[in-house]
Short mmCIF file of C-alpha atoms in Angstrom, two decimals:
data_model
loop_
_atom_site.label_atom_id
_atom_site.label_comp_id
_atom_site.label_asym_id
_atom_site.label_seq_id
_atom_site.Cartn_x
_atom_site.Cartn_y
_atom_site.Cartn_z
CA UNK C 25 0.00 0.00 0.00
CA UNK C 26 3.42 2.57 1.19
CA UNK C 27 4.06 1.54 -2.71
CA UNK C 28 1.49 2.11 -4.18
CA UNK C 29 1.40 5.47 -2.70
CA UNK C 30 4.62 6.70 -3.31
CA UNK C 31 4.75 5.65 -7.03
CA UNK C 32 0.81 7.77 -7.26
CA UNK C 33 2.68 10.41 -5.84
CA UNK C 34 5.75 10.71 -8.35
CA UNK C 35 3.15 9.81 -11.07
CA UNK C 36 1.03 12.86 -9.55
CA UNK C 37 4.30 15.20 -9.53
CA UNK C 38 4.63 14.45 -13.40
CA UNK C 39 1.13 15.45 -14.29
CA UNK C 40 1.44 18.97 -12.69
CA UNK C 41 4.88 19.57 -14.33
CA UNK C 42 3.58 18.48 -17.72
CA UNK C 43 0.05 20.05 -16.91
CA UNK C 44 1.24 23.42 -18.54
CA UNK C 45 3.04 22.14 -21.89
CA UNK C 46 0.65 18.44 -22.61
CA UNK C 47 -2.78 19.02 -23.43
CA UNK C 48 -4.69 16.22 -22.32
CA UNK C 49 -7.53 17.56 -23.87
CA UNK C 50 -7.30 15.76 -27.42
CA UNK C 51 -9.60 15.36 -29.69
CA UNK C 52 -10.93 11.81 -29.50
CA UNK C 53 -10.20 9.46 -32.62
CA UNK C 54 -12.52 8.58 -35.57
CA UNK C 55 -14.44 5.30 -35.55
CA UNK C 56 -13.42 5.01 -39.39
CA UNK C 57 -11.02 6.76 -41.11
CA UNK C 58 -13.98 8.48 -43.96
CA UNK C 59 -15.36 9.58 -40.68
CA UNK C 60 -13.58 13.08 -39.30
CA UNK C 61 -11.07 15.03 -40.79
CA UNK C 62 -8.91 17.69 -38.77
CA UNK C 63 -9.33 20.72 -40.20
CA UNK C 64 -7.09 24.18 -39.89
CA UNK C 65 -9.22 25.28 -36.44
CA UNK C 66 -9.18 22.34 -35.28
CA UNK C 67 -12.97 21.32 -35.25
CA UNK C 68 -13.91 17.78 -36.42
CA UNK C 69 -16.01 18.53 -39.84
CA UNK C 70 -17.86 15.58 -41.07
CA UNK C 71 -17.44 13.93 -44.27
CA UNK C 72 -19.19 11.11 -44.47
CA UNK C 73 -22.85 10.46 -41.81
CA UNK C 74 -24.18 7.39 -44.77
CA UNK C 75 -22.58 5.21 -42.00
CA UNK C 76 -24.79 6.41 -39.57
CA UNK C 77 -26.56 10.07 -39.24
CA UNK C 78 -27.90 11.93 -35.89
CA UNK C 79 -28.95 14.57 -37.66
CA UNK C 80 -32.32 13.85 -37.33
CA UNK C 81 -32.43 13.77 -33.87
CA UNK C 82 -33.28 17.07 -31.91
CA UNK C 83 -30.06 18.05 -29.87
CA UNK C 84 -31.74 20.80 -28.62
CA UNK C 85 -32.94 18.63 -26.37
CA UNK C 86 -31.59 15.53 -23.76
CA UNK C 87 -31.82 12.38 -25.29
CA UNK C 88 -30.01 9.44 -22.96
CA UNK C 89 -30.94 5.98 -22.78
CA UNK C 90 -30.58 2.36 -24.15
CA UNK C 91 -30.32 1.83 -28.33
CA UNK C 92 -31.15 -1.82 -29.71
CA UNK C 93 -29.25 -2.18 -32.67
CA UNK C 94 -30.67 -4.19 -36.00
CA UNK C 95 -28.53 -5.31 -39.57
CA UNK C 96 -27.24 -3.13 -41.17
CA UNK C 97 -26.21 -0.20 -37.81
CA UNK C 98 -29.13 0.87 -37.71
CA UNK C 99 -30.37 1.78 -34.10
CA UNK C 100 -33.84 1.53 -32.86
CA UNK C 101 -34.43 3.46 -28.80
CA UNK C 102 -36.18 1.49 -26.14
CA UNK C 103 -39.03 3.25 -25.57
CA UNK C 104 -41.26 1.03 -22.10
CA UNK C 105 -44.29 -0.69 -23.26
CA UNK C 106 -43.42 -0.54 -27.28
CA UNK C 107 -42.30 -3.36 -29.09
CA UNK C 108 -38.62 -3.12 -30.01
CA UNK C 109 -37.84 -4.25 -33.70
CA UNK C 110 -33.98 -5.26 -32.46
CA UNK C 111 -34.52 -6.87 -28.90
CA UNK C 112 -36.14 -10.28 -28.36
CA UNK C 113 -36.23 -10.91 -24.75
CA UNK C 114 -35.32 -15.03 -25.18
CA UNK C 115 -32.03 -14.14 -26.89
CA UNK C 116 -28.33 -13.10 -24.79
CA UNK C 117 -27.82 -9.66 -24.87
CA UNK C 118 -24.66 -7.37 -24.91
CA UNK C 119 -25.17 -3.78 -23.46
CA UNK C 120 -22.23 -1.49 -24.53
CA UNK C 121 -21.83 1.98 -22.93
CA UNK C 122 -18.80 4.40 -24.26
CA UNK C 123 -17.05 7.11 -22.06
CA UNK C 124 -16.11 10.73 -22.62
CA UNK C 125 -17.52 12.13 -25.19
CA UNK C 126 -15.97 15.89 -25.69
CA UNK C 127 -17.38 18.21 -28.43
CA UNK C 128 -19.34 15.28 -30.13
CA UNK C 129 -22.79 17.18 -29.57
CA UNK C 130 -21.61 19.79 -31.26
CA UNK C 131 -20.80 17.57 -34.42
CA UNK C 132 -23.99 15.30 -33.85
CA UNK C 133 -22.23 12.51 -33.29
CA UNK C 134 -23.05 8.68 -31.63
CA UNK C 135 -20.29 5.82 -31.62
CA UNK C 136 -22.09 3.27 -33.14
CA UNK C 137 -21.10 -0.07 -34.47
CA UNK C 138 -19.15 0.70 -37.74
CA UNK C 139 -15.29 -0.26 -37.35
CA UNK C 140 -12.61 -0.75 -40.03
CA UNK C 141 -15.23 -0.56 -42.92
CA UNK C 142 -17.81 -2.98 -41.87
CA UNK C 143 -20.84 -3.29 -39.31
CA UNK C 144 -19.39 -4.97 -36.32
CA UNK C 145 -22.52 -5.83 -35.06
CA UNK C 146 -24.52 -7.67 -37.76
CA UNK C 147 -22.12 -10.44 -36.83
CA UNK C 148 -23.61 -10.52 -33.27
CA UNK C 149 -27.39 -10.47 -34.17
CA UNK C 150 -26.57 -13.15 -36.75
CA UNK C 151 -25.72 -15.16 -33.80
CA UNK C 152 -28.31 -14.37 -31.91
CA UNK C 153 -27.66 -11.39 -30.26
CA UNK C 154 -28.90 -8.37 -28.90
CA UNK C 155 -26.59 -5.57 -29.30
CA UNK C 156 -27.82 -2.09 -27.18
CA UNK C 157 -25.77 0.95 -26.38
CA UNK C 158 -26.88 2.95 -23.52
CA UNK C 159 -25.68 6.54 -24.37
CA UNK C 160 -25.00 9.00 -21.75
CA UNK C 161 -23.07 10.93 -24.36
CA UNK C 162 -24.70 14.78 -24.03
CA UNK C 163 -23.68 14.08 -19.88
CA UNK C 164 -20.43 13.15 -20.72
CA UNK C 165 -20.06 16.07 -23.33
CA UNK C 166 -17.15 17.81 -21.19
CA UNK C 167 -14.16 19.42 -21.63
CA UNK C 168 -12.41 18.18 -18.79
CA UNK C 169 -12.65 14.36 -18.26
CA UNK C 170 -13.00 14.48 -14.52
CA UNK C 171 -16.20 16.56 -14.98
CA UNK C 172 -17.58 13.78 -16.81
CA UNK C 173 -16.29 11.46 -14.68
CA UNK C 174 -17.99 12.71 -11.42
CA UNK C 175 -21.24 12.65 -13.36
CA UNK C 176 -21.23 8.26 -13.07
CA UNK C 177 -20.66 8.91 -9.05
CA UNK C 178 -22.86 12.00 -8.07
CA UNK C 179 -25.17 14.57 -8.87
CA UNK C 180 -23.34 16.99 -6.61
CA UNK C 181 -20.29 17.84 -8.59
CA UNK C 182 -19.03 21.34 -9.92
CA UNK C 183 -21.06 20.81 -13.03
CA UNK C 184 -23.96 18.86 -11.68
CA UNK C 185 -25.96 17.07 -14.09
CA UNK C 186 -25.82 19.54 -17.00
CA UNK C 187 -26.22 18.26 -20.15
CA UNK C 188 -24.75 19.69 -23.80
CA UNK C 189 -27.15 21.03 -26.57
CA UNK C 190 -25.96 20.65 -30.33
CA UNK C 191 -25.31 24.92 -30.34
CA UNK C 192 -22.36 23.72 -27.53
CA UNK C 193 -24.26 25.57 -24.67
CA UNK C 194 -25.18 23.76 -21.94
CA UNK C 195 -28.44 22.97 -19.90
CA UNK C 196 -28.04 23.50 -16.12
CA UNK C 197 -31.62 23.66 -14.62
CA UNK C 198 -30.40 20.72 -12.75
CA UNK C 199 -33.87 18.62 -13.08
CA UNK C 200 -32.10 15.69 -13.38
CA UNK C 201 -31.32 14.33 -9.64
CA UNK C 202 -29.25 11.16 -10.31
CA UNK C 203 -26.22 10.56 -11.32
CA UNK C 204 -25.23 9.04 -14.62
CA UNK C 205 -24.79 4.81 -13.38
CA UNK C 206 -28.45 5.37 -11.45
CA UNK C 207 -29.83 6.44 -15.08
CA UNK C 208 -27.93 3.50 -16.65
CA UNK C 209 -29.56 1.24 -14.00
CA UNK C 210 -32.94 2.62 -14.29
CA UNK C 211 -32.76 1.97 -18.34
CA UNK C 212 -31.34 -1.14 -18.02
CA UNK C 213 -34.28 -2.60 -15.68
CA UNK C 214 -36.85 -1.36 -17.53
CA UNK C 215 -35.55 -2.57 -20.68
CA UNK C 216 -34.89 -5.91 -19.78
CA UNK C 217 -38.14 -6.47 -17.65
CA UNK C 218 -39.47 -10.14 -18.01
CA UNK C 219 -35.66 -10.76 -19.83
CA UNK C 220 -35.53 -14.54 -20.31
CA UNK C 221 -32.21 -14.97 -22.24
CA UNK C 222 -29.09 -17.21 -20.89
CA UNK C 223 -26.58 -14.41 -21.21
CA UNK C 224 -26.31 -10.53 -20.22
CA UNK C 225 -23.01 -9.12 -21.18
CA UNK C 226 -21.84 -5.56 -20.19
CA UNK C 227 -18.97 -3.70 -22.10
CA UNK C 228 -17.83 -0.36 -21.32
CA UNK C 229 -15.05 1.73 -23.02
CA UNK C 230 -12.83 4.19 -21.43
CA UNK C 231 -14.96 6.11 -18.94
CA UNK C 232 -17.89 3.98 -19.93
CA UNK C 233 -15.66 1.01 -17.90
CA UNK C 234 -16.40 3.02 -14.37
CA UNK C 235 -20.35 2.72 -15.66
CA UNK C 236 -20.44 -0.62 -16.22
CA UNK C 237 -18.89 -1.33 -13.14
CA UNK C 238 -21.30 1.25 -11.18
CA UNK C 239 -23.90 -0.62 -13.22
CA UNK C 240 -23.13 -3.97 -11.74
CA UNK C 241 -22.72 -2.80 -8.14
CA UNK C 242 -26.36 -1.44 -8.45
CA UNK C 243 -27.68 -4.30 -9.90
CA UNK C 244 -25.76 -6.67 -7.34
CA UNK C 245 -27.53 -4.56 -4.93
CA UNK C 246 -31.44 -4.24 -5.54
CA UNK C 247 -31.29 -7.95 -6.41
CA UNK C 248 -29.97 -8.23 -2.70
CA UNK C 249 -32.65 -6.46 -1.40
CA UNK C 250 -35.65 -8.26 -3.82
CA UNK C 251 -36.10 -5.26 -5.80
CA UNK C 252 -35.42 -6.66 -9.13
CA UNK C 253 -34.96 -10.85 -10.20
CA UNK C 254 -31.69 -12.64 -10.16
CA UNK C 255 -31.71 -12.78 -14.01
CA UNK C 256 -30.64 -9.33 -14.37
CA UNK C 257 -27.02 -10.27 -12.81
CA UNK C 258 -24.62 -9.79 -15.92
CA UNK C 259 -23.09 -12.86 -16.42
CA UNK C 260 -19.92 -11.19 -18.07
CA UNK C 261 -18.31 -7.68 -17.96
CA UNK C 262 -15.67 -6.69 -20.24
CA UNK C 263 -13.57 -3.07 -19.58
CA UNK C 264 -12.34 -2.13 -22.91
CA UNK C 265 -9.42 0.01 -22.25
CA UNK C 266 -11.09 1.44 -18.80
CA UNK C 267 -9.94 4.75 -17.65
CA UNK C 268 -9.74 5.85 -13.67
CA UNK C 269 -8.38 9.43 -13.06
CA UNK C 270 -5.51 10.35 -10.86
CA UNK C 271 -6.39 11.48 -7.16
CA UNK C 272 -8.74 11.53 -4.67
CA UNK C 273 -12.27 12.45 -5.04
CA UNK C 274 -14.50 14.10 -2.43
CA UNK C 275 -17.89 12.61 -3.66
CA UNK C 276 -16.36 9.26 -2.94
CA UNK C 277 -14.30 10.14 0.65
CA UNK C 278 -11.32 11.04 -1.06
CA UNK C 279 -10.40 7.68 -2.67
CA UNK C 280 -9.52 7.29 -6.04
CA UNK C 281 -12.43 6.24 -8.66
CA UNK C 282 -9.96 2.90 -9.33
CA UNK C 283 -9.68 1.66 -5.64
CA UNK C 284 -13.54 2.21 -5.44
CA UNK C 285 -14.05 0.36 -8.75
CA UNK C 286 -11.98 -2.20 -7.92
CA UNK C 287 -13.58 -2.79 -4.21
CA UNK C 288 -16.59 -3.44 -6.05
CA UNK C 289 -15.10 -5.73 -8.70
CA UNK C 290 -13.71 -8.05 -5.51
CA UNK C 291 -16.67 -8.46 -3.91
CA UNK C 292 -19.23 -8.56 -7.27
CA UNK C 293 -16.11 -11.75 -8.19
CA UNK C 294 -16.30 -13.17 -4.21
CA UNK C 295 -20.48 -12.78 -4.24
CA UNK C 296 -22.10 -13.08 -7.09
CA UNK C 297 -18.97 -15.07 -9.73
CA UNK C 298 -19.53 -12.24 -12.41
CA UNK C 299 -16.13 -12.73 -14.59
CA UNK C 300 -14.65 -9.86 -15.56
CA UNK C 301 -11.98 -9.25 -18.43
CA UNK C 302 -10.03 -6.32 -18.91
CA UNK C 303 -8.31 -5.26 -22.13
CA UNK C 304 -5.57 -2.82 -22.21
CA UNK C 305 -5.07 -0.79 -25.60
CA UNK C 306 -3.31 2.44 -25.24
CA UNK C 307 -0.85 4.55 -22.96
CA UNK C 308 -4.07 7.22 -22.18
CA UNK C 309 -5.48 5.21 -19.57
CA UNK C 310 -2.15 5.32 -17.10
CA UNK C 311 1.07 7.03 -16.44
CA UNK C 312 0.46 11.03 -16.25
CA UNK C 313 -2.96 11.35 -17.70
CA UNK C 314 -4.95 7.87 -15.65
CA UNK C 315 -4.47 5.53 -12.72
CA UNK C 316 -3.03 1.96 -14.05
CA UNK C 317 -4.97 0.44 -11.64
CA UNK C 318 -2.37 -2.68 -10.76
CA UNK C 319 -5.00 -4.31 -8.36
CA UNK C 320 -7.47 -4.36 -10.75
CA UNK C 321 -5.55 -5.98 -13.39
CA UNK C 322 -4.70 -9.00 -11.12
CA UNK C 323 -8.03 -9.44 -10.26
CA UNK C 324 -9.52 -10.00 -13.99
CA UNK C 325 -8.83 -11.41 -16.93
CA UNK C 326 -5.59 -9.34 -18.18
CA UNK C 327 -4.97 -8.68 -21.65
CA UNK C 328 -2.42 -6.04 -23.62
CA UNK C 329 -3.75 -5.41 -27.24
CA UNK C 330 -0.73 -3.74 -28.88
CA UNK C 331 -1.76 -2.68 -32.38
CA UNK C 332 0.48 -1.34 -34.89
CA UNK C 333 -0.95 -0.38 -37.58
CA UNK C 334 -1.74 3.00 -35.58
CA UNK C 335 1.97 4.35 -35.14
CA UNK C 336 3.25 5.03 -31.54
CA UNK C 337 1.79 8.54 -31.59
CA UNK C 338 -1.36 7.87 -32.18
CA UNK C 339 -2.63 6.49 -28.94
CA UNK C 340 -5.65 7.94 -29.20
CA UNK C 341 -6.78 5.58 -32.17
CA UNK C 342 -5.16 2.48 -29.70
CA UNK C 343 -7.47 3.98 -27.41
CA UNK C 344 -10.62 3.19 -29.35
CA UNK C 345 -8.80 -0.36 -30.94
CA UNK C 346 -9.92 -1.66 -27.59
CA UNK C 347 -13.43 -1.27 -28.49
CA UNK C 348 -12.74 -2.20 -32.06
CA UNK C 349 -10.94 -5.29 -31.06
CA UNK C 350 -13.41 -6.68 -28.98
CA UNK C 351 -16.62 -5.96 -31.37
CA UNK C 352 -14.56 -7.23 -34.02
CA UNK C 353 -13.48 -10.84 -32.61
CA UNK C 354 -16.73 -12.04 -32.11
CA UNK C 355 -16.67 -12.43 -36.06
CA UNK C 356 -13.79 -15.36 -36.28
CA UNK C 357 -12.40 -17.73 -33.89
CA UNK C 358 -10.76 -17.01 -30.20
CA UNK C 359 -7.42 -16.13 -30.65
CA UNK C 360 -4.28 -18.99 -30.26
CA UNK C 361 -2.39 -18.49 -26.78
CA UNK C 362 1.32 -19.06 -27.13
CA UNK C 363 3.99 -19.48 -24.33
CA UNK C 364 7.07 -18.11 -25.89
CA UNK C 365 6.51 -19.03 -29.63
CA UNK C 366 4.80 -22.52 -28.65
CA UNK C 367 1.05 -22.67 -28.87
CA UNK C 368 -0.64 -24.32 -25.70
CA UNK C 369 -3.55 -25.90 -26.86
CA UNK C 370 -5.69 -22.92 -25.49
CA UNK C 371 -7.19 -20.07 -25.95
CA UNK C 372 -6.57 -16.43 -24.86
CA UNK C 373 -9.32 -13.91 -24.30
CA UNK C 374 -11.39 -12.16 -26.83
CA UNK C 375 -15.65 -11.79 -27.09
CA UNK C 376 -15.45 -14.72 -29.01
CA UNK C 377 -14.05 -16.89 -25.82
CA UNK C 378 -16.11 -18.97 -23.51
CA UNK C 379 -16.79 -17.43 -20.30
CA UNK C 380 -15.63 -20.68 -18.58
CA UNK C 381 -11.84 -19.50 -20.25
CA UNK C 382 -12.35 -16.08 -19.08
CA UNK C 383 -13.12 -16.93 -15.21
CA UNK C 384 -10.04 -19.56 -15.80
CA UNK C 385 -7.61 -16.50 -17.14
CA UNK C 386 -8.91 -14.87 -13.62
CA UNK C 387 -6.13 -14.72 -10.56
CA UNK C 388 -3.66 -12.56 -11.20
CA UNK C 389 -1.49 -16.08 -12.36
CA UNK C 390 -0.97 -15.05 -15.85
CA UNK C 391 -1.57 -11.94 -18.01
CA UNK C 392 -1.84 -12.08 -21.56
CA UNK C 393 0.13 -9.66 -24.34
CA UNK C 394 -0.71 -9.36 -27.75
CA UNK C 395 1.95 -11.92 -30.02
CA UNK C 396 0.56 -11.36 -33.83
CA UNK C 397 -1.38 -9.70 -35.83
CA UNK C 398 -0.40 -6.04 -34.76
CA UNK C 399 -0.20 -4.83 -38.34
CA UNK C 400 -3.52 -5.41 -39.29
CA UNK C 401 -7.06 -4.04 -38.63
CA UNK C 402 -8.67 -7.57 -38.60
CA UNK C 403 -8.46 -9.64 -35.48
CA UNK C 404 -8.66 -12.94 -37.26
CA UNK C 405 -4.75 -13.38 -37.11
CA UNK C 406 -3.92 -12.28 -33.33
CA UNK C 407 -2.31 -14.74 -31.41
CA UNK C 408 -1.25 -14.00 -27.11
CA UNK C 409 1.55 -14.93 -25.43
CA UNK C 410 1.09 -16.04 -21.62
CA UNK C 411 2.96 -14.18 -19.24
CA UNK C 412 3.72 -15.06 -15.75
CA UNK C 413 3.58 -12.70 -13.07
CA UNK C 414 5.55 -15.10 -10.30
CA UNK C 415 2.70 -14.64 -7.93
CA UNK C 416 2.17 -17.38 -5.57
CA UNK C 417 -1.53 -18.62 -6.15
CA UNK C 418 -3.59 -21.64 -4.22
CA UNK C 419 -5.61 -24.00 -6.61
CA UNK C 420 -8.94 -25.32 -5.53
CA UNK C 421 -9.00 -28.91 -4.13
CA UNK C 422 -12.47 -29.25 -3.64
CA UNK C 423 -15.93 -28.36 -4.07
CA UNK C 424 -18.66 -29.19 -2.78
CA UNK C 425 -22.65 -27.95 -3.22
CA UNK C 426 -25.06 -27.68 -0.09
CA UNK C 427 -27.66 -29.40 -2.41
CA UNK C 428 -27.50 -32.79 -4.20
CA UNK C 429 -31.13 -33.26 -5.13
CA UNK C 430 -33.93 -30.51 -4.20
CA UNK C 431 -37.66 -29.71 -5.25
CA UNK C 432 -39.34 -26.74 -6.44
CA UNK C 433 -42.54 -25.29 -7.93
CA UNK C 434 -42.99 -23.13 -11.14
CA UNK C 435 -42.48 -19.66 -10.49
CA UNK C 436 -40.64 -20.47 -7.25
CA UNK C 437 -36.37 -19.72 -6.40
CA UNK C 438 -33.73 -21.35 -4.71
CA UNK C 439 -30.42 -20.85 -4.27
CA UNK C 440 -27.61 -23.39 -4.55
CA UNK C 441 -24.58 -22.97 -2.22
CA UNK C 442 -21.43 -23.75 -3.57
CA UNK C 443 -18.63 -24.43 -1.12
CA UNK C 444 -14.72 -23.87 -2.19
CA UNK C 445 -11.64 -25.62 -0.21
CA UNK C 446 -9.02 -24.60 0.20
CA UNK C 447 -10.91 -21.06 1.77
CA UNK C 448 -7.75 -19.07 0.48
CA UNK C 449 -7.75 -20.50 -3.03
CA UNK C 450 -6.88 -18.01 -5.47
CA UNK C 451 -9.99 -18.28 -8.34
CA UNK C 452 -12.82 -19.31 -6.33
CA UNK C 453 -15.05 -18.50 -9.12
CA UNK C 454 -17.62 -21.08 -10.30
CA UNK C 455 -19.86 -21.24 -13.59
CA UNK C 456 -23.38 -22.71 -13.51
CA UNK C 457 -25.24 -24.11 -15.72
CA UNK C 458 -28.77 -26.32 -16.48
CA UNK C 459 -29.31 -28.99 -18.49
CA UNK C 460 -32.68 -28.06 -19.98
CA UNK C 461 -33.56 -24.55 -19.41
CA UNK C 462 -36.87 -24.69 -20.03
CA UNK C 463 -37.60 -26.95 -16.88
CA UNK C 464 -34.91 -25.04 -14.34
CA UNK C 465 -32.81 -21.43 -14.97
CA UNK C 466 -29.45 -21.03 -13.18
CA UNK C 467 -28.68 -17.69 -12.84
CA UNK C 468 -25.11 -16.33 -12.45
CA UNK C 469 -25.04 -16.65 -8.66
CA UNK C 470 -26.10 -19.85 -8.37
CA UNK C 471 -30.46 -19.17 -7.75
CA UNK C 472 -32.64 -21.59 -9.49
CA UNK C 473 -35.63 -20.77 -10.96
CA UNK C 474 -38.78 -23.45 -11.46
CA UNK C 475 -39.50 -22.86 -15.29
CA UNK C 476 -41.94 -25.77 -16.32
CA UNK C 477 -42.44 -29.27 -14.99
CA UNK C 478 -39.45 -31.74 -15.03
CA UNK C 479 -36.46 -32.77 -13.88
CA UNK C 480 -33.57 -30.66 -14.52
CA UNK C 481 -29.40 -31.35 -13.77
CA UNK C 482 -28.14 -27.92 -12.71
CA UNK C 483 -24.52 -27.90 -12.74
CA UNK C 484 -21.80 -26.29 -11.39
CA UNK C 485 -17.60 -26.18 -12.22
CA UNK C 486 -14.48 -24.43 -10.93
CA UNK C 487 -13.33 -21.83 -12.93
CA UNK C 488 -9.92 -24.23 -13.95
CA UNK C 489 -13.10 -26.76 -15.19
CA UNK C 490 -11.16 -29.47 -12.80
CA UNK C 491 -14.09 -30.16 -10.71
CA UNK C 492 -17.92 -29.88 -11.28
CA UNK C 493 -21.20 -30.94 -9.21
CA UNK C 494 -24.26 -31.67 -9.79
CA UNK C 495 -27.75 -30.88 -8.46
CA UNK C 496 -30.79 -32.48 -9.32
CA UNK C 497 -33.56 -30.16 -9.59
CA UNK C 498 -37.31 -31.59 -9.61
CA UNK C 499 -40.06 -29.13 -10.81
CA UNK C 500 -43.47 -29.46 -10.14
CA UNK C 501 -46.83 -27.26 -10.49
#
């Protein structure tokens, strides 16, 4: 912890000399090079909105919430008690939210799903996907990050809850009274009311990383206290590139938003076994201008994507590949892990890879770092070395379930104890899972729900997939 400090301290030394002479205020990349140009003032001028145009909508006024996306990029808002022409509530679902967004009301601009010339998502809802966007973007329209930042943690910050009008003025009448996580959360519920998918995945970019994880932590709590179902739990959340300022903040008792968001992350991992990966893209998001956030690393799924077809300078464009990469991968196979320049057999971490590999890459054993593949856009040819970090870690010898055979009603819940030995093992994460959903529905934290009459094997295995148990679940009317 004396460490940690001291090394916060000399990075906190370097960001006020280099405040005066490094403008951390860059304009953020394109999503596609036909996208933005730079022009002689230095405002992005559009050249091409066929991808995907705004323009139509009236940013005069606020416009936040969730955005089911359909073939083709082509967004559709949830609006309660309509029928949405891009969400079916059987399928799994992926909820991505992006982060600062400086200057792009004034250019009427969304991220959306286009990367490197192509529709990321149609690959998704050929699969079976839903693919939403919850955009906060006119809240997070600021010209200091921080500003933005405080927004996800309080309503009581310097700038409030103003929001950014498409003239660049802002609205301050301060009629919104939560912050920007409690409007995620609020969205989120009502959108996926009655949800009976097998998957909810949450992705968050840069600042949009601190939502999703404020997300979770809200979630994890109202389904503590019965106020929404266990099905709601994501059962995966990815933190493309995540960024965590520097320094304490006073909304949150003078802690830094990175040990906060990474308190959360140890106890969503210890409580509820919600894997989380973490991919690392760009030099923006540490040294001088963002906390690296060491603990957090160890805790998730680690990877470095080190692209170089964007030249050392531009780290804003590695920035976004973080996003890219992810959206991308889902389209080909996971990517070959290597130690040294042997392949293992395995598989490193990409949206493509099961979730049972993902709570295995968990620990803080291994990290992963980009081997192949960093000339080109495409993530088809990426291959990942394993890394060892020399940590001591504690395998899992046993496991055991407080349940071997139980009954339950339709409509009815129960939860499933799973029990871990050693105690201090390292990854005590375990995945669930039922044999015929449509009789009994595990959730992510092991509750059981009755579905229709049967008999259903609910099972459960260590995150290494050494050891699984079984329960037998009987349903009845």
């Amino acid at each position: 912890m004396k460490q940690k400090g001291i090394l916060r301290t000399i990075s906190l030394i370097i960001t006020l000399v280099l405040f005066c002479t490094f403008n951390t205020n860059i304009v953020y990349a394109q999503e596609n090079e036909e996208y933005y140009k730079k022009s002689i003032n230095q405002k992005c001028i559009n050249l091409d909105w066929a991808k995907l145009s705004w323009d139509d909508l009236d940013w005069s006024k606020l416009d936040y919430g969730i955005y089911w996306y359909g073939m083709g990029n082509k967004p559709y808002k949830f609006i309660p008690n309509q029928v949405n022409p891009a969400f079916d509530p059987s399928k799994p679902t992926i909820i991505y939210v992006h982060g600062w967004q400086p200057d792009y009301s004034i250019i009427k601009h969304r991220e959306s799903f286009y990367f490197y010339g192509k529709n990321s998502a149609d690959e998704w809802i050929k699969n079976g996907w839903n693919v939403g966007v919850f955009y906060w973007n006119q809240f997070s329209d600021e010209i200091n990050v921080e500003d933005a930042e405080a927004k996800i943690w309080t309503i009581n910050s310097d700038k409030g809850m103003r929001w950014r009008k498409g003239d660049g003025t802002y609205d301050s009448s301060n009629v919104i009274r939560k912050n920007a996580a409690e409007l995620f959360y609020d969205e989120y519920v009502k959108a996926l009311n009655g949800y009976k998918g097998n998957e909810i995945r949450i992705a968050g970019h840069s600042l949009g990383s601190q939502m999703t994880i404020r997300l979770t932590k809200l979630i994890s709590d109202n389904v503590d206290k019965g106020n929404i179902s266990h099905e709601l739990l994501p059962s995966r959340v990815a933190l493309l590139d995540p960024y965590f300022s520097n320094l304490g903040k006073s909304y949150i008792n003078n802690k830094w938003t990175g040990d906060v968001a990474s308190d959360y992350i140890e106890k969503l991992i210890k409580d509820k076994n919600i894997p989380f990966e973490f991919y690392k893209s760009s030099a923006l998001t540490g040294g001088i201008t963002g906390d690296e956030n060491f603990k957090l690393r160890e805790m998730c799924a680690y990877t470095e994507i080190r692209p170089l077809f964007h030249i050392q300078a531009q780290q804003i464009e590695k920035h976004y590949d973080g996003k890219y990469n992810y959206f991308c991968s889902y389209e080909g196979k996971p990517p070959i892990e290597y130690v040294g320049l042997t392949p293992t057999g395995n598989v490193a971490a990409s949206s493509k890879t099961p979730t049972l590999r993902i709570a295995e890459m968990m620990g803080g054993k291994y990290y992963w770092r980009q081997l192949s593949g960093r000339y080109t856009e495409a993530s088809s040819d990426d291959t990942y070395q394993r890394i060892s970090r020399f940590i001591s870690t504690v395998s899992v010898s046993e496991l055991e379930l407080d349940k071997s055979n139980t009954n339950l009603k339709v409509g009815q819940y129960i939860n499933i104890k799973a029990n871990i030995k050693p105690t201090n093992a390292t990854n005590k994460i375990v995945l669930w899972s039922s044999s015929d959903d449509s009789i009994a529905k595990v959730c992510v934290d092991g509750q059981v729900k009755g579905v229709g009459v049967g008999t259903a094997n609910i099972k459960c295995i260590t995150a290494d997939g050494n050891i699984e148990k079984v329960c037998k679940v009987n349903v009845t009317k």
